[in-house]
Coordinates of C-alpha atoms and ligand atoms in Angstrom, one line a residue:
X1 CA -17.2 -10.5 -9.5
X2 CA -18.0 -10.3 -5.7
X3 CA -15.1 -9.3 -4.0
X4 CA -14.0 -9.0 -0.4
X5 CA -11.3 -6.3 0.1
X6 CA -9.6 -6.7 3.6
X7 CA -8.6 -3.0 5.2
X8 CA -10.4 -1.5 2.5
X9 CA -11.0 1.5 3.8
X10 CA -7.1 2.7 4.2
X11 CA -4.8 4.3 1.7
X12 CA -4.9 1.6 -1.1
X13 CA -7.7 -0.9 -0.2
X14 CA -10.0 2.8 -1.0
X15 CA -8.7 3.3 -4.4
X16 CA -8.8 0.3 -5.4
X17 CA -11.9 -0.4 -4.2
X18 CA -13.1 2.6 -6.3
X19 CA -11.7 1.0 -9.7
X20 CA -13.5 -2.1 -8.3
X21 CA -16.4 -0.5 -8.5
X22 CA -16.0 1.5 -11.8
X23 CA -15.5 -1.9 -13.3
X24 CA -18.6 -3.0 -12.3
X25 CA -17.7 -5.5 -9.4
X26 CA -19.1 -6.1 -6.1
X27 CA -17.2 -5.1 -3.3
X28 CA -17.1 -6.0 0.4
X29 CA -14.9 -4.3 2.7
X30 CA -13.6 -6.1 6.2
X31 CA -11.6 -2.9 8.0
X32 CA -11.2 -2.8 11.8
X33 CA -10.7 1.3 11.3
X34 CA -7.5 1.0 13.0
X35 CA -5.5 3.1 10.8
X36 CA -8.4 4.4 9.1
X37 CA -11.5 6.9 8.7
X38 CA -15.2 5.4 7.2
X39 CA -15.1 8.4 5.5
X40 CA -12.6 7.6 2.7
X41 CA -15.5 5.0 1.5
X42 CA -18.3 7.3 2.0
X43 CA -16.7 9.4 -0.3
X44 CA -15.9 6.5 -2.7
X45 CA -19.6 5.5 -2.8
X46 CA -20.2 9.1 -3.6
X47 CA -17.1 8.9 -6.8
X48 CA -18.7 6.1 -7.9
X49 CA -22.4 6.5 -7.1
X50 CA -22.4 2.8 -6.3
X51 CA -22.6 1.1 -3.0
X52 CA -19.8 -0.6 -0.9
X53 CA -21.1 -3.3 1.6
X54 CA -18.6 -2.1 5.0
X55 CA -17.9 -4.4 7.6
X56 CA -16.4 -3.1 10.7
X57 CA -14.1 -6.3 12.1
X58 CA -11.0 -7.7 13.0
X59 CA -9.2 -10.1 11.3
X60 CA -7.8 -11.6 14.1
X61 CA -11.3 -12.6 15.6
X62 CA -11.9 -15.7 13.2
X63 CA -15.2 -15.9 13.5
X64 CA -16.1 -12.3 11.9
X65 CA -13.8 -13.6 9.2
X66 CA -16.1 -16.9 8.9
X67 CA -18.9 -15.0 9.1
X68 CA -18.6 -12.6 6.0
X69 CA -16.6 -15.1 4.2
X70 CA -19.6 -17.8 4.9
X71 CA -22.4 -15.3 3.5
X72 CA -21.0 -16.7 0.1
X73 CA -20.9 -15.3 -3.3
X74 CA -17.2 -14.3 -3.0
X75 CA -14.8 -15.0 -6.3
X76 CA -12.2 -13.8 -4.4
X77 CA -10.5 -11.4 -2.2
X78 CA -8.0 -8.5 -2.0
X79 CA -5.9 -8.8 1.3
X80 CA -4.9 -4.9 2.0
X81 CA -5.4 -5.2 5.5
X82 CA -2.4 -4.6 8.2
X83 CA -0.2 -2.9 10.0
X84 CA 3.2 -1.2 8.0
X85 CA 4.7 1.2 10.3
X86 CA 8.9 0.1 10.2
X87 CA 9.6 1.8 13.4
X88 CA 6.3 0.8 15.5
X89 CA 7.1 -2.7 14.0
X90 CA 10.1 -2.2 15.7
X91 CA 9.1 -1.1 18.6
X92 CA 6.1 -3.7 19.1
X93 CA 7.3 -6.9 17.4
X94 CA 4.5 -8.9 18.2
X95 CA 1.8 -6.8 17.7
X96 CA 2.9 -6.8 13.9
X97 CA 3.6 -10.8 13.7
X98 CA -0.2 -11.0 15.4
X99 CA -1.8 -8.7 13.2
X100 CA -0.6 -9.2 10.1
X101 CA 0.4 -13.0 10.1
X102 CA -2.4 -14.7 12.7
X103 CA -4.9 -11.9 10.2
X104 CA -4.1 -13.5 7.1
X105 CA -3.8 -17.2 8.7
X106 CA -7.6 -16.1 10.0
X107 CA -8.3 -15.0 6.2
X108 CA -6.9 -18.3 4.9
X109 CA -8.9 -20.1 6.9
X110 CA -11.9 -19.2 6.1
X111 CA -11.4 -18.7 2.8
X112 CA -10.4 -22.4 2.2
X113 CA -13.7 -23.4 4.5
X114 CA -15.6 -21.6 2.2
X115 CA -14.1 -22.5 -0.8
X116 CA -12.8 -18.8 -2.0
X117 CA -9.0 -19.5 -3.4
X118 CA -8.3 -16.4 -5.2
X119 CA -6.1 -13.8 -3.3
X120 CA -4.3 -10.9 -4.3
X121 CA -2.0 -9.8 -1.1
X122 CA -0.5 -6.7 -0.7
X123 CA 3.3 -7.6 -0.1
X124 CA 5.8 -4.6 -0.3
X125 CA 9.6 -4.1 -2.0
X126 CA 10.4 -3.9 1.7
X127 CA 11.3 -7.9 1.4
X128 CA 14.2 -7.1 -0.9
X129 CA 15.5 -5.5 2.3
X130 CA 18.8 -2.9 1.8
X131 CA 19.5 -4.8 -1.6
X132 CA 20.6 -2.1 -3.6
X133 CA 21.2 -3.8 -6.4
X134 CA 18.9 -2.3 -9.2
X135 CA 17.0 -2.7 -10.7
X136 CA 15.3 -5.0 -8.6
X137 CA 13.6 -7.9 -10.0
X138 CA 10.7 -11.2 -8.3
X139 CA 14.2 -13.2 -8.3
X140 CA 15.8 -11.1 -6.3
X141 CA 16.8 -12.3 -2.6
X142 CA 14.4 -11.2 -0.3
X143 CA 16.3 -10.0 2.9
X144 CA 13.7 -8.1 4.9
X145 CA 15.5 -6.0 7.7
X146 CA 12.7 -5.0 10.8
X147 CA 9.9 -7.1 11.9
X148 CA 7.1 -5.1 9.2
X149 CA 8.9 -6.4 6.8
X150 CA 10.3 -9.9 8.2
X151 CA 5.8 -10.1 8.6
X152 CA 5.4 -9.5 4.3
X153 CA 8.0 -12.5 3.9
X154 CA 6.6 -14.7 6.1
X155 CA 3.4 -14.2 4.7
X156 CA 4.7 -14.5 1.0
X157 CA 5.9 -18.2 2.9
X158 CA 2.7 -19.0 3.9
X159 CA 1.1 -18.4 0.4
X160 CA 3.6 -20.0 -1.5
X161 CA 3.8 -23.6 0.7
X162 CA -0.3 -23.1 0.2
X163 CA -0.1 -23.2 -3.5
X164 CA 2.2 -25.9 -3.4
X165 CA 0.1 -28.3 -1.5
X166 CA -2.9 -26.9 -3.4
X167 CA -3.2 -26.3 -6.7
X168 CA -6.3 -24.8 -6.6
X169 CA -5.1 -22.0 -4.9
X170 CA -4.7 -18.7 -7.5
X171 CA -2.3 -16.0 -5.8
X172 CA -0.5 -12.7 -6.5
X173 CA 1.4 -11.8 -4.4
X174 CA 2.1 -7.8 -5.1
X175 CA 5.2 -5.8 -4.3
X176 CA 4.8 -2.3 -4.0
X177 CA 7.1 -0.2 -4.6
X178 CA 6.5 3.6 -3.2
X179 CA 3.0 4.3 -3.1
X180 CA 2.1 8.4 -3.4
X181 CA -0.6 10.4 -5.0
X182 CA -4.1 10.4 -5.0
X183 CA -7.5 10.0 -6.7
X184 CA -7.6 12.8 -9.1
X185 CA -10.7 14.4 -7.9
X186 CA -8.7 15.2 -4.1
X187 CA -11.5 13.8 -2.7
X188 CA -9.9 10.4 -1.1
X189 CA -6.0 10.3 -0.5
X190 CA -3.6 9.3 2.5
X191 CA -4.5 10.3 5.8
X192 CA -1.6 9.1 7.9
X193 CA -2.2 9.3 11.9
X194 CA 0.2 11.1 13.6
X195 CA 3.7 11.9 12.2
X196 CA 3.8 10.3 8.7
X197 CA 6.7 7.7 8.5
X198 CA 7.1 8.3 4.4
X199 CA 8.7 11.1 2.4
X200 CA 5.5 12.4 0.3
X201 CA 3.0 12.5 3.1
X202 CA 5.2 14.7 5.7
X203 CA 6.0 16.7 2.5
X204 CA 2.6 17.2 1.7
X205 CA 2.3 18.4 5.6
X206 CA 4.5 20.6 5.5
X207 CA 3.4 22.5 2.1
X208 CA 0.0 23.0 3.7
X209 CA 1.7 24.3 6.9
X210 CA 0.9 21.4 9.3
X211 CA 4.7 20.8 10.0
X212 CA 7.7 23.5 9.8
X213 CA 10.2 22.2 7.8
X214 CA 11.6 18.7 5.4
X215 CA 14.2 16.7 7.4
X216 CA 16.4 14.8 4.7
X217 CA 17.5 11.7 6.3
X218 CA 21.7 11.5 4.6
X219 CA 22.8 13.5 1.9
X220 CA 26.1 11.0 1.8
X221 CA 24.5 8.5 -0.2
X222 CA 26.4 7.2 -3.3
X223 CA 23.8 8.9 -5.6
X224 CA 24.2 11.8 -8.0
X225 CA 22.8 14.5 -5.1
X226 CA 23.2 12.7 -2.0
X227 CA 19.6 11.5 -0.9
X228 CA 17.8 8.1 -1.4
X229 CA 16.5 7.4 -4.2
X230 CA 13.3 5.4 -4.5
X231 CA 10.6 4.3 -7.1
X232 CA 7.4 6.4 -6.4
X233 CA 4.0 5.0 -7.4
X234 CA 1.0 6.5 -8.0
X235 CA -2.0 4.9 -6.2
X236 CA -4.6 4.8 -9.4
X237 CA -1.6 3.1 -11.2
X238 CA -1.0 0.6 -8.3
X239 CA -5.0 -0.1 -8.0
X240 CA -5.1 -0.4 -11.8
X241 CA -2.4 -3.3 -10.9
X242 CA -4.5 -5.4 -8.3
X243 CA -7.4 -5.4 -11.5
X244 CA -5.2 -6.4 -13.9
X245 CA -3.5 -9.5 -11.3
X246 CA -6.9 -10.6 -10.4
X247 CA -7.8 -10.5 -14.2
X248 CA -4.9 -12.9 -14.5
X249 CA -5.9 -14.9 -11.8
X250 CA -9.0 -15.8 -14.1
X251 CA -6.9 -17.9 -16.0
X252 CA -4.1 -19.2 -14.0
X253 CA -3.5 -21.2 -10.6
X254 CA -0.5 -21.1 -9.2
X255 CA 1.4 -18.3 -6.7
X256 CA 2.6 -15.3 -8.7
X257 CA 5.7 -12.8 -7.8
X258 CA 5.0 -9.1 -9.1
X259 CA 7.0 -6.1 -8.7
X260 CA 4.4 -3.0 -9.0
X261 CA 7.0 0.2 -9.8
X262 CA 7.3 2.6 -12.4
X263 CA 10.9 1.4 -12.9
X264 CA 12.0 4.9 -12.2
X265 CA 14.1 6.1 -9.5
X266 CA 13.3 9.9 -8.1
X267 CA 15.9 11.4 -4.9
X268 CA 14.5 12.9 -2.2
X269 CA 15.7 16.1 -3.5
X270 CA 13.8 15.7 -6.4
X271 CA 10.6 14.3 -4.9
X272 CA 10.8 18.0 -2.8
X273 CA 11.3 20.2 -5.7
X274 CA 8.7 18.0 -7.4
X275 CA 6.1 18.9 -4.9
X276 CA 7.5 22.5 -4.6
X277 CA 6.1 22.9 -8.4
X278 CA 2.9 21.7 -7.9
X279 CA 2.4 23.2 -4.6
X280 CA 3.7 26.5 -6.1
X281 CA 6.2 27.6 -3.3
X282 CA 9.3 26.2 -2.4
X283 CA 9.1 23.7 0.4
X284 CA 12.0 24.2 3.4
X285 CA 14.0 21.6 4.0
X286 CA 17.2 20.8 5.9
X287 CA 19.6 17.6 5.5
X288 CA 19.7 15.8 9.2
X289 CA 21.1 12.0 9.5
X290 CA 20.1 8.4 7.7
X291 CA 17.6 7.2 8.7
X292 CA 18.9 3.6 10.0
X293 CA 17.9 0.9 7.6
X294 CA 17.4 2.9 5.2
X295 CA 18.7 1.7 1.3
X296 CA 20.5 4.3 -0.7
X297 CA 18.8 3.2 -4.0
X298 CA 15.5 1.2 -4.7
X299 CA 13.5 0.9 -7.9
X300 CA 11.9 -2.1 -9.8
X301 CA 12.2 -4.2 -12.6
X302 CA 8.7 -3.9 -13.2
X303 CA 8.8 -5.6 -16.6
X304 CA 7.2 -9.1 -15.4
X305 CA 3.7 -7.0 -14.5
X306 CA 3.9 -5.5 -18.0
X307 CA 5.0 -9.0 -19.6
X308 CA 2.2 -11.2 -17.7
X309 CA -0.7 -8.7 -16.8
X310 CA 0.1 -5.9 -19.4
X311 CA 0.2 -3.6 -16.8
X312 CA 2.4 -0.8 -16.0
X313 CA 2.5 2.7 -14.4
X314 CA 1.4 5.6 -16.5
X315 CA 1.7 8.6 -14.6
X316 CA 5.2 10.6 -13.9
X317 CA 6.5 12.1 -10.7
X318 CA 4.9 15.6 -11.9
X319 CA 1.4 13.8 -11.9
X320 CA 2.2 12.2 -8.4
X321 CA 2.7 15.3 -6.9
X322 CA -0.2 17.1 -8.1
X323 CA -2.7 14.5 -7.3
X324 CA -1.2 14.6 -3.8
X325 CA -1.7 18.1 -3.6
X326 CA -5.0 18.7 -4.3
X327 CA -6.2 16.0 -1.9
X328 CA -3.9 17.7 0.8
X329 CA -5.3 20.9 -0.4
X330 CA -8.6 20.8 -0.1
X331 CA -7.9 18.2 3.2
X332 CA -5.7 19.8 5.3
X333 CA -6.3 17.3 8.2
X334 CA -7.1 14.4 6.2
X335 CA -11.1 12.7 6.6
X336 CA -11.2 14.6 10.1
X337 CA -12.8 18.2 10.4
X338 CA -10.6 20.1 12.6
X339 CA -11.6 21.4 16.4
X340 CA -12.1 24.8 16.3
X341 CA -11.0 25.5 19.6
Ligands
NAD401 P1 -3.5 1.7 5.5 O1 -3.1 1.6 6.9 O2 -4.0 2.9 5.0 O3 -4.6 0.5 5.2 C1 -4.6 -0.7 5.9 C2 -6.0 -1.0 6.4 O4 -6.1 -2.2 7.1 C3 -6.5 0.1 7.4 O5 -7.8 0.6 7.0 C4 -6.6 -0.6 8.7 O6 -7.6 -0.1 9.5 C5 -6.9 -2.1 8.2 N1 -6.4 -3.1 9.2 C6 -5.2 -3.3 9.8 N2 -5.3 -4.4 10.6 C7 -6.5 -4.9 10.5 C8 -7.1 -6.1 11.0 N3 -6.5 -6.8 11.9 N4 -8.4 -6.3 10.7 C9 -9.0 -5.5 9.8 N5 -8.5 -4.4 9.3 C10 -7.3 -4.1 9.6 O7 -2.3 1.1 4.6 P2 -2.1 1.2 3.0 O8 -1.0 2.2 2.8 O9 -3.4 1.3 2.3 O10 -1.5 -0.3 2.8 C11 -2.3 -1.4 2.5 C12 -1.4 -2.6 2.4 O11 -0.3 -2.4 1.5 C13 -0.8 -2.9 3.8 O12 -0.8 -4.4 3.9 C14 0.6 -2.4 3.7 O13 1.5 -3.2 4.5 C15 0.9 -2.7 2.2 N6 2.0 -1.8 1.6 C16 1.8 -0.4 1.8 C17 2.8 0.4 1.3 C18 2.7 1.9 1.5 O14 3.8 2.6 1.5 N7 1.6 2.5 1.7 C19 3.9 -0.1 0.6 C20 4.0 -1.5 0.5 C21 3.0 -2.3 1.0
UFG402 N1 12.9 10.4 3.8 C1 13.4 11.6 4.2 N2 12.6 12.3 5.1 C2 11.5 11.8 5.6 C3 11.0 10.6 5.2 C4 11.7 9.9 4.3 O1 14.4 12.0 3.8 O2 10.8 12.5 6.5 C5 13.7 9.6 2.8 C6 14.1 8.2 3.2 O3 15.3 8.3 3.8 C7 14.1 7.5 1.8 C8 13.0 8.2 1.0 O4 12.8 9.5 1.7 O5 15.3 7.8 1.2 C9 11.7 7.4 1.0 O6 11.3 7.1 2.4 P1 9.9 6.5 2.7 O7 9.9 6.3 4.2 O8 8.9 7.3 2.1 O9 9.9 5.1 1.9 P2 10.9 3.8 2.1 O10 11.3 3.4 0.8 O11 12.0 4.0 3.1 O12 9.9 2.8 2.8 C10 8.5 2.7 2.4 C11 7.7 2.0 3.5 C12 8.1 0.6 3.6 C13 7.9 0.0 2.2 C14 8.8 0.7 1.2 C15 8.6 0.1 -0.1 O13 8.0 2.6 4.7 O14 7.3 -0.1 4.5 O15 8.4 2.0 1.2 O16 7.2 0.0 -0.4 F1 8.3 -1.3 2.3

């Protein structure tokens, strides 16, 4: 298959596009850079020893979208890019409703001019909102509570009224739980720009002495230590997930809801002495306020994925943690080589 994968070069969009490749697909990559380094594909290319076709564009200006979309050849298309920081969402409403719903409306349209109707759209367990109610299953109300997320509903809207007034139209739409870990070899991981937003990434800082110390936002949740508990993925599991949806999509039109979590809940407590193990010193932390927002528990039901696409996660906390690691490890500051002065 020829596939386009929209901010392929980020976190996700460059693991998966690895597994693209090992399967023997064609990839294209759309990625404005803004949230990412050129590097992380370089490095993929040199994984795979196979080449990825990198466009440098925006997909707000429609036209680059018509343009790669209207060289033809595409089966269909993996929709990564956009923007997911809650606070700066918060912050800068409007830059997240423009980037991430005029982008995909941009996508959309150039994908129906030129005939491409098979999406898989990275949507997030962030539309559940604070619903602790687990485990959290597709029928779950969605509730999204900051602009980020209100952005993933609206565009799981959009997609859903498209397959309705098109049946031709094949879409996943994928909920991610808590995406952590890394490519096994520690050559591509998550390079977050400035200070990272999630738990594993500002842990992974501070165990390679980038940041002090671990601030644990509440320890007077209504969970067996205290802290939040959350369903952490690991990123080969979640790209092994977009193969197996648009394997799926093969044989089926229609708009599909899929949860993509381990089904396992980890605290924040855990999560540190987790890393602390594979890091092999004991990583400081202190316990400072919730963060507003914030739900106490969150994990999936992820058995749909494993009913439907036979998919689910196969790698533990443990695994997480170490994968994370070594790519931290041997990348202290990420794809950027450090000034010296
Ligand atoms: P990321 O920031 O590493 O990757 C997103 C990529 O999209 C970046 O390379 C960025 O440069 C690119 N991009 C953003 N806006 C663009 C635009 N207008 N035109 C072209 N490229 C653009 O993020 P990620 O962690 O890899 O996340 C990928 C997707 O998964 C995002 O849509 C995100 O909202 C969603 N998601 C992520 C998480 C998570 O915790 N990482 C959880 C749930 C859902
Ligand atoms: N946490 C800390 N200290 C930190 C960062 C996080 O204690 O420095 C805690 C949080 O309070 C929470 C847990 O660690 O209990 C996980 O927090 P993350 O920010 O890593 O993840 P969230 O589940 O809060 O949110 C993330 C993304 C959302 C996405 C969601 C589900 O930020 O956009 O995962 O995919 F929707």
């Amino acid at each position: 298959m020829k596939v386009l994968v929209t901010g392929g070069a980020g976190y996700i969009g460059s693991h998966t596009t690895l597994c693209l490749l090992q399967e023997g697909h064609e990839v294209v990559v759309l990625d404005n850079l803004v949230n990412s380094d050129p590097e992380s594909l370089e490095r993929v290319q040199r994984l795979t020893g196979r080449e990825v076709d990198v466009r440098v564009g925006d997909l707000l200006d429609e036209h680059t979208v018509d343009a790669v979309l209207g060289e033809g050849g595409f089966d269909s298309v993996i929709h990564f890019a956009g923007l997911k920081a809650v606070g700066e969402s918060v912050e800068m409403p409007l830059r997240y409703y423009r980037n991430n719903v005029v982008g995909t409306l941009n996508l959309l349209a150039g994908m129906e001019k030129h005939g491409v109707r098979t999406l898989v759209f990275s949507s997030s367990a962030t539309v559940y909102g604070a619903n602790d109610n687990v485990p959290l299953n597709e029928k779950c109300e969605l509730d999204a509570t900051n602009p980020y997320g209100r952005t993933k509903e609206q565009i799981e809207d959009i997609l859903s009224d498209l397959g309705a007034a098109d049946p031709r139209w094949r879409i996943a739409l994928l909920r991610y739980f808590n995406p952590v870990g890394a490519h096994e070899s520690g050559l591509i991981g998550e390079d977050p720009q400035g200070t990272p937003n999630n738990l594993l990434p500002f842990v992974a800082q501070v165990a390679v002495g980038r940041r002090p110390v671990v601030k644990v936002f509440g320890n007077d949740y209504p969970t067996p230590d205290g802290t939040g508990i959350r369903d952490y993925i690991h990123v080969m599991d979640l790209a092994a997930g977009h193969l197996a949806a648009l394997a799926y999509l093969g044989s089926a039109k229609g708009v599909f809801r899929w949860n993509l979590g381990t089904g396992r809940g980890s605290s924040v407590l855990e999560v540190i002495a987790a890393f602390s193990e594979a890091a092999g010193s004991a990583i400081p932390y202190e316990f400072a306020p919730r963060r507003p927002g914030d739900a106490a528990i969150s994990y999936a039901d992820p058995s749909s994925a494993l009913g439907d696409l036979g998919w689910s996660a196969e790698r533990n906390l443990a695994q997480m943690c170490a994968d994370h690691w070594r790519w931290q490890k041997a990348n202290p500051h990420g794809y950027k080589i450090p000034d010296p002065t």
